[in-house]
Coordinates of C-alpha atoms in Angstrom, one line a residue:
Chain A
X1 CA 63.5 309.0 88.1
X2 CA 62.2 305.7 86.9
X3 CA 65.9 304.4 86.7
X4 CA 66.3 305.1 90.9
X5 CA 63.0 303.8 91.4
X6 CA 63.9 300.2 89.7
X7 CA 67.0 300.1 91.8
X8 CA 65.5 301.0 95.3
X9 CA 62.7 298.5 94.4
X10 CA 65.6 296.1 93.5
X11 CA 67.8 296.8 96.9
X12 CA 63.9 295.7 99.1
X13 CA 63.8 292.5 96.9
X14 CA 67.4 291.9 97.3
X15 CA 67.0 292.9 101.5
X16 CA 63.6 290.6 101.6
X17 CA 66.1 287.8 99.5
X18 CA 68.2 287.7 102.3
X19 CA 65.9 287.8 104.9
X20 CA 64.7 284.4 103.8
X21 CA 67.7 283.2 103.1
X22 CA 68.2 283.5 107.1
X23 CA 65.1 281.3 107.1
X24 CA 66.2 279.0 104.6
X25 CA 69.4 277.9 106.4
X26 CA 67.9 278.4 110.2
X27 CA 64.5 276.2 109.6
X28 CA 64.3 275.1 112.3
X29 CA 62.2 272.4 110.3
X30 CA 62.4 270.8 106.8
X31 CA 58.7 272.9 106.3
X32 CA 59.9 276.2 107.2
X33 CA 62.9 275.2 104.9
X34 CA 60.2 274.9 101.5
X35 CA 58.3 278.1 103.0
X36 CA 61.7 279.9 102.3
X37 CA 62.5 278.3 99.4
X38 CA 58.5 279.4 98.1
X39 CA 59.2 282.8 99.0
X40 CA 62.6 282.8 97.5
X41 CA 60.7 281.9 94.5
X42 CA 58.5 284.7 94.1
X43 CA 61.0 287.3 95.3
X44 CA 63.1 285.9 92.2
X45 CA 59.9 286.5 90.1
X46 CA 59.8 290.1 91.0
X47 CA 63.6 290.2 90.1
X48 CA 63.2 289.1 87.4
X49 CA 60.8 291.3 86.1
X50 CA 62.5 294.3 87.8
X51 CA 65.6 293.4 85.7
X52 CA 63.5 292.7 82.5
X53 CA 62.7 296.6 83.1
X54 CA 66.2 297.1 83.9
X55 CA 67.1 296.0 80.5
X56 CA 63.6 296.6 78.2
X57 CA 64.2 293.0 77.1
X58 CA 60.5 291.5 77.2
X59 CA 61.7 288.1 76.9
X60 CA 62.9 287.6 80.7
X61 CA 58.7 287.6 81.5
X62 CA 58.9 284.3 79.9
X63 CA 61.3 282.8 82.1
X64 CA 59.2 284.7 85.0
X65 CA 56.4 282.8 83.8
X66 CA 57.7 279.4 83.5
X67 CA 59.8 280.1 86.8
X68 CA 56.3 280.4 88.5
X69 CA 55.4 276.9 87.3
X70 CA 58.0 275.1 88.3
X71 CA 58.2 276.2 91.7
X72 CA 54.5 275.6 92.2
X73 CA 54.7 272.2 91.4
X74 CA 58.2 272.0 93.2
X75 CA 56.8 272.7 96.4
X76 CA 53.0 271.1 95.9
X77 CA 55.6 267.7 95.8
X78 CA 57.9 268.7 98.8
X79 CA 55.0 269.1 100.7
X80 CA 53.4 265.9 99.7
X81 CA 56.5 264.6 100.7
X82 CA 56.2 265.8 103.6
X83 CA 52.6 264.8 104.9
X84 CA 53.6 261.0 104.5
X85 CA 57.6 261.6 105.5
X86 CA 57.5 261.9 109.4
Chain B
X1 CA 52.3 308.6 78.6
X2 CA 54.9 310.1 81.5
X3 CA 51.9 310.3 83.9
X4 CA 51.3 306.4 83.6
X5 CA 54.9 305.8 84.1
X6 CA 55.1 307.7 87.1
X7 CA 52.7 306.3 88.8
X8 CA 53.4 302.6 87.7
X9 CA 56.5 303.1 89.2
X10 CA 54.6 304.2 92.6
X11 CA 52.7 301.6 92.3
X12 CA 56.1 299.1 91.5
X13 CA 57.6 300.6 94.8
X14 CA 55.1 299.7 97.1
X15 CA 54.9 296.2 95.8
X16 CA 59.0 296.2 96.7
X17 CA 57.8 297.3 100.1
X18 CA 55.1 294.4 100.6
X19 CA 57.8 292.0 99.6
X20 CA 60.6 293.6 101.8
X21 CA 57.8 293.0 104.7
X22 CA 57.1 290.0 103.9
X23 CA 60.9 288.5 104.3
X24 CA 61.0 290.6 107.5
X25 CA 57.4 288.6 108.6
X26 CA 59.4 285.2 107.8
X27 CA 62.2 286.1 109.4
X28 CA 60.2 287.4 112.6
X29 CA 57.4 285.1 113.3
X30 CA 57.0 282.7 116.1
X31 CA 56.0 279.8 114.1
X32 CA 55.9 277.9 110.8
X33 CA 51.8 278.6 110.7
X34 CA 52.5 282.4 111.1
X35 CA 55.6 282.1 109.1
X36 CA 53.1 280.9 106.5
X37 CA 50.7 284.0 106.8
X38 CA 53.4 286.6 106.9
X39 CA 55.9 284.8 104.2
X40 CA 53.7 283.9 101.4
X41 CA 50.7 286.4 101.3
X42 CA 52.8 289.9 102.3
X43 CA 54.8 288.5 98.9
X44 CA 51.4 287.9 96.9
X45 CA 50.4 291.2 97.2
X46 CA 54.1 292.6 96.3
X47 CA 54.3 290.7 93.5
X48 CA 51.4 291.7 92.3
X49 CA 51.9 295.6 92.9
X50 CA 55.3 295.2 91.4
X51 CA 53.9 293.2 88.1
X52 CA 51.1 295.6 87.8
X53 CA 53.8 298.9 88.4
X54 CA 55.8 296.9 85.8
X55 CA 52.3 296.9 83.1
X56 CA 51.6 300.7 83.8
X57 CA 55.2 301.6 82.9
X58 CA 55.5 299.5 79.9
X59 CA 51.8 298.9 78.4
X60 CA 52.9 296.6 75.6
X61 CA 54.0 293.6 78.7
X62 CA 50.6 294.3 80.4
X63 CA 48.8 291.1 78.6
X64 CA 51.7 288.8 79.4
X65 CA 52.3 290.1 83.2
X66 CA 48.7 290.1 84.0
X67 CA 48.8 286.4 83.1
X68 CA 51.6 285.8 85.3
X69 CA 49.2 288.3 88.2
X70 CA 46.4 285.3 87.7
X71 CA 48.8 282.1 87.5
X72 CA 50.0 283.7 91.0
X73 CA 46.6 284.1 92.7
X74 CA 45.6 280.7 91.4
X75 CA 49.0 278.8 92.7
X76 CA 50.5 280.6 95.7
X77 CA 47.4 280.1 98.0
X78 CA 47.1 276.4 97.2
X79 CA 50.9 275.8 98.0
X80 CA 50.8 277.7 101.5
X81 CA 47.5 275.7 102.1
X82 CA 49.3 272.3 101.1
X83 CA 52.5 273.6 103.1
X84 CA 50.4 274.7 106.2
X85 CA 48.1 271.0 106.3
X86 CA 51.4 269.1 105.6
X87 CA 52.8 271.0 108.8
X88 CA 50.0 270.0 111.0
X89 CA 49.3 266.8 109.5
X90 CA 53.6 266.2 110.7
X91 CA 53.2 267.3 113.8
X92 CA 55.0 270.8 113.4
X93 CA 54.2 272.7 117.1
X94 CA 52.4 275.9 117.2
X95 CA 54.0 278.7 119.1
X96 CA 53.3 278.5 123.1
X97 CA 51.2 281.9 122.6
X98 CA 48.4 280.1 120.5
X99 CA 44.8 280.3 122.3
X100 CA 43.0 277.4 120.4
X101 CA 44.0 274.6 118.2
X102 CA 40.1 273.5 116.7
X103 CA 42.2 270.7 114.4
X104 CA 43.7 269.4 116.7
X105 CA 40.8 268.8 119.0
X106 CA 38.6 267.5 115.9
X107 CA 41.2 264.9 115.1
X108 CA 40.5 262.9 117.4
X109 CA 36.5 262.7 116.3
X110 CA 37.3 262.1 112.5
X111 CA 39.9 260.2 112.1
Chain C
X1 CA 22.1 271.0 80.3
X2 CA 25.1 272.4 81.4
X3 CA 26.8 269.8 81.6
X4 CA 27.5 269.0 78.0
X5 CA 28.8 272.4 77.9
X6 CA 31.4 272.0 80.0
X7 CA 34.3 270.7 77.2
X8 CA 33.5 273.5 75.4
X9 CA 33.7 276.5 77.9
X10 CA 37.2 274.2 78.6
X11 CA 38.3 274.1 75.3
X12 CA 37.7 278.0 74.9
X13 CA 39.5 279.0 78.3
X14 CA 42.9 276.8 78.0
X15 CA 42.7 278.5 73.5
X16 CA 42.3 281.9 74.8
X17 CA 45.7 281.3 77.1
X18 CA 47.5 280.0 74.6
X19 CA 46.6 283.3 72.6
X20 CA 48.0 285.1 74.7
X21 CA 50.9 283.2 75.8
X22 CA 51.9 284.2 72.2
X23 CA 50.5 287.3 71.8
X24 CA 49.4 286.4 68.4
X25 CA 46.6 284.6 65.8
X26 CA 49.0 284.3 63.4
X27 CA 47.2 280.7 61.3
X28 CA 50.4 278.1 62.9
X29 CA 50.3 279.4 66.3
X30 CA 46.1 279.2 66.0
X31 CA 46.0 275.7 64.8
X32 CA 48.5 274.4 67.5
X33 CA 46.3 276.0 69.9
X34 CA 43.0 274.3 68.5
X35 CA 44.5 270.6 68.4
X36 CA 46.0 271.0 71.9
X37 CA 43.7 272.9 73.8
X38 CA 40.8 270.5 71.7
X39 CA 42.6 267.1 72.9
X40 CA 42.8 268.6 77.0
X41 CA 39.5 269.3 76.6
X42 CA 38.4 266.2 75.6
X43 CA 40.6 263.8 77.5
X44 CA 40.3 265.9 80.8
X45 CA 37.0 267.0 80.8
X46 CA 35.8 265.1 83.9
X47 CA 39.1 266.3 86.3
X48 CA 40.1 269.9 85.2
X49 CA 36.9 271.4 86.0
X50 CA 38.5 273.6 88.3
X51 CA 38.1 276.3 85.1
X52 CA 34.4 275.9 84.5
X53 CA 30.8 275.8 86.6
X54 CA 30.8 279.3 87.1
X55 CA 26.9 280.6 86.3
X56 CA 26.5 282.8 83.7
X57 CA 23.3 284.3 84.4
X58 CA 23.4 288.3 84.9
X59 CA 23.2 287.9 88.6
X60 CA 26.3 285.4 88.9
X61 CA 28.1 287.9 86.6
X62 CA 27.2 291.2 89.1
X63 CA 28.0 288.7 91.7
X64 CA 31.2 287.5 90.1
X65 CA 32.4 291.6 89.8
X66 CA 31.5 292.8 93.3
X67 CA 33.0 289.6 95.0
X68 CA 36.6 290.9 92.9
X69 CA 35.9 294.2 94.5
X70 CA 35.2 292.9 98.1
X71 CA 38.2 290.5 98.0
X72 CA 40.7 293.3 96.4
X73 CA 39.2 295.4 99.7
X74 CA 40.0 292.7 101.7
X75 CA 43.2 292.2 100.1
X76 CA 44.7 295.3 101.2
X77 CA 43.4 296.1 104.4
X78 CA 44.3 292.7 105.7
X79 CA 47.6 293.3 104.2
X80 CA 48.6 296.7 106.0
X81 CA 47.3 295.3 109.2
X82 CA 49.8 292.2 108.8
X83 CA 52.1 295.2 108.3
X84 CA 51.6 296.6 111.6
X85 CA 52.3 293.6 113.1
X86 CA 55.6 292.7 111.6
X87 CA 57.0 295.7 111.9
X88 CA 55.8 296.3 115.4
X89 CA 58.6 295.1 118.0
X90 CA 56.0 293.2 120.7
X91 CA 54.5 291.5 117.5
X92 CA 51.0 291.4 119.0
X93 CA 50.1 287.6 117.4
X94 CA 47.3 286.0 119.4
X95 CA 47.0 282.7 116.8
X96 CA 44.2 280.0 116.8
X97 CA 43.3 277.3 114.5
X98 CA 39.3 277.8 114.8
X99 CA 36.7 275.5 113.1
X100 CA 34.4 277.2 110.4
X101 CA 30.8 276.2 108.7
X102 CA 30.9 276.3 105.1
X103 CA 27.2 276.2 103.4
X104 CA 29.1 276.1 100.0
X105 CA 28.4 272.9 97.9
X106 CA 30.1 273.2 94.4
X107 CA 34.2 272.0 94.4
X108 CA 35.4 275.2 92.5
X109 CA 33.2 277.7 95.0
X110 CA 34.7 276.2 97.7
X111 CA 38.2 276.4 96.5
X112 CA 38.0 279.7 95.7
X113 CA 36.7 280.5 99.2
X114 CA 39.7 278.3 100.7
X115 CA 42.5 280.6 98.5
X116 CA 40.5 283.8 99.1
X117 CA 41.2 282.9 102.9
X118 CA 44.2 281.9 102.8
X119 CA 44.9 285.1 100.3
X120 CA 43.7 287.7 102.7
X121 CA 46.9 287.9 105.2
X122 CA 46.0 287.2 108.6
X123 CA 43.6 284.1 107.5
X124 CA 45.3 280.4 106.2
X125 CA 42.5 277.9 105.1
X126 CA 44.1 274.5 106.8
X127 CA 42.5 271.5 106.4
X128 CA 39.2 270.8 105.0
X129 CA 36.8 267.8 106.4
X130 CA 33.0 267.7 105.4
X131 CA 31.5 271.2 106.1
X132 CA 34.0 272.2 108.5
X133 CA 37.2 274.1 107.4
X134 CA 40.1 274.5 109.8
X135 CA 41.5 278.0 109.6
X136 CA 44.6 279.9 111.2
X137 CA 44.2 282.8 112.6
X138 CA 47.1 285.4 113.4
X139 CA 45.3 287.6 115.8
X140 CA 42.1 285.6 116.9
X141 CA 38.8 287.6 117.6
X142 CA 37.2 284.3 119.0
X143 CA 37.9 280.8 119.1
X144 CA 34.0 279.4 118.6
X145 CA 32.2 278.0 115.6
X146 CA 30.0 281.1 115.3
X147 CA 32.6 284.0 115.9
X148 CA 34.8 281.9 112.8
X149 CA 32.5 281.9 110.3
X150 CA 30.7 284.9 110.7
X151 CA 34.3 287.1 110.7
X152 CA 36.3 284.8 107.6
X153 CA 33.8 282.6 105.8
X154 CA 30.4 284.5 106.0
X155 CA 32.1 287.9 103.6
X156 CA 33.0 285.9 100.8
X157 CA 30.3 282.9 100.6
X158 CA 27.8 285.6 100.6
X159 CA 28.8 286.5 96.7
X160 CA 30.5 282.6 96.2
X161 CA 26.8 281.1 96.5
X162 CA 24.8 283.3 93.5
X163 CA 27.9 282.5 91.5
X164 CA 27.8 278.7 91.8
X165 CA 24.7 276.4 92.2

């Protein structure tokens, strides 16, 4: 039971992955680009923990964790970039 | 113990649905500003359904994930703010259907 | 009064993290924490006060639990109805970017009014000038001052302003 549940919640993640990968390589601009890449992010968060489940191995939370960080301040500077670039 | 489990891993599945809508919203949308709404937030509350699923299955996580739950509803509104004023402030169109733009018009004024 | 307090409710917010970040009190991982979170505290204490000023009078603290309760309300309601729209095939979006009054004074109230917005789908705080913050609006139920605030800001600042001065 839990075992089909993880991989049905893993399929939508992967489905919603693709989805904004669409996004990612249409745009049409350089902000809708970073949106995608954002969402990207946290879809990669929830994999993550879906295969830390997957596996019982506790220590992939970590990387969640410092996976969230990164990309915060990855696209806080995009966007900064952004405001003064055009 | 199996009644926690089961429904943590209800709970986990309709966080996989909010994210699943929320790619479909970014893929959909007219514009970036809507992109924003439906990209960012449908995925706040799917990631936070799925992490807190995840906690109810496995109780011994729970203290880490929930710290991950708050480090997400701190960051992810800031960075579609940031993302959404960095779109206006560049000049990034709304979609022809948009009734008002009060930003716009205030511009003007304060700057 | 408060003021001098302010390192301190610092230094015991960023320690408590660290705890449990590591999930233990073993005596290393507690002494790293207390130089670290000891030397943020005191070389940040004017710009990180983004995790203090929060009352802690019995009122702010009923305040603080029933404005969790109306914004995970919120939260989920807003959510379905984004829902609706995306999976609808005319995707009924009637967006605005309206102006909204905000009474709030304190920084850290008004931030967490701006990610509460922008949290609850459908709203998207914008841009932020004086007392007036700029907010998109998926499906629009008015485009004036009044309608704004009363529908996005008016829910939230109701429990924001007991909980901050």
């Amino acid at each position: 039971m839990t075992e089909i549940v993880l991989y049905i919640a893993g399929a939508l993640v992967a489905a919603a992955f693709v989805l904004a990968m669409i996004r990612f390589a249409a745009g049409p601009r350089a902000v809708d680009r970073v949106l995608a890449f954002d969402v990207l992010t946290i879809l990669s968060i929830a994999g993550i923990v879906i295969a830390a489940l997957v596996g019982g191995r506790s220590i992939y939370l970590d990387v969640a964790l410092v996976y969230a960080l990164l990309s915060f301040l990855g696209v806080i500077v995009a966007a900064r970039y952004l405001e003064g670039g055009e | 113990m199996a009644v926690l489990e089961f429904i943590g891993s209800l709970v986990l599945l309709a966080g996989a649905l909010f994210l699943f809508l929320g790619g479909l919203g970014l893929y959909r949308m007219p514009d970036t500003y809507n992109r924003i709404q439906a990209g960012t937030k449908a995925t706040t509350l799917g990631t936070l359904l799925l992490l807190l699923g995840a906690a109810l299955m496995v109780p011994g996580w729970a203290v880490k994930l929930l710290l991950i739950m708050l480090f997400l509803m701190y960051t992810n509104p800031l960075s579609s703010q940031v993302l959404a004023r960095a779109a206006h402030r560049a000049g990034v169109p709304l979609t022809a259907k948009t009734k008002h733009d009060a930003l716009a018009q205030d511009a003007g004024d304060l700057t | 009064m408060s003021r001098s307090l302010e390192p301190l409710k610092l230094f015991l917010t960023l320690l408590v993290i660290w705890l449990l970040l590591n999930g233990s009190v073993a005596l290393g991982t507690l002494a790293v924490g207390v130089v670290v979170a000891g030397a943020i505290a005191v070389l940040f204490r004017e710009s990180l006060s983004v995790l203090s000023g929060h009352k802690f009078t019995a009122e702010a603290l009923v305040a603080s639990l029933l404005y969790v309760g109306y914004f995970l309300k919120e939260l989920v309601k807003a959510n379905l109805q984004m829902a609706a729209i995306v999976l609808s095939p005319r995707l009924p979006v009637e967006p605005a970017i309206v102006a909204t009054r905000v009474r709030l004074t304190h920084p850290v109230a008004r931030l967490l009014l701006a990610n509460s917005i922008t949290l609850t789908p459908g709203t998207l705080s914008v841009e932020m000038k004086g007392d007036t913050l700029y907010v998109h609006w998926v499906v629009a139920k008015g485009t004036d001052v009044e309608t704004a605030t009363r529908e996005i800001v008016a829910g939230f600042e109701r429990y924001l302003e007991k909980m901050y001065d």
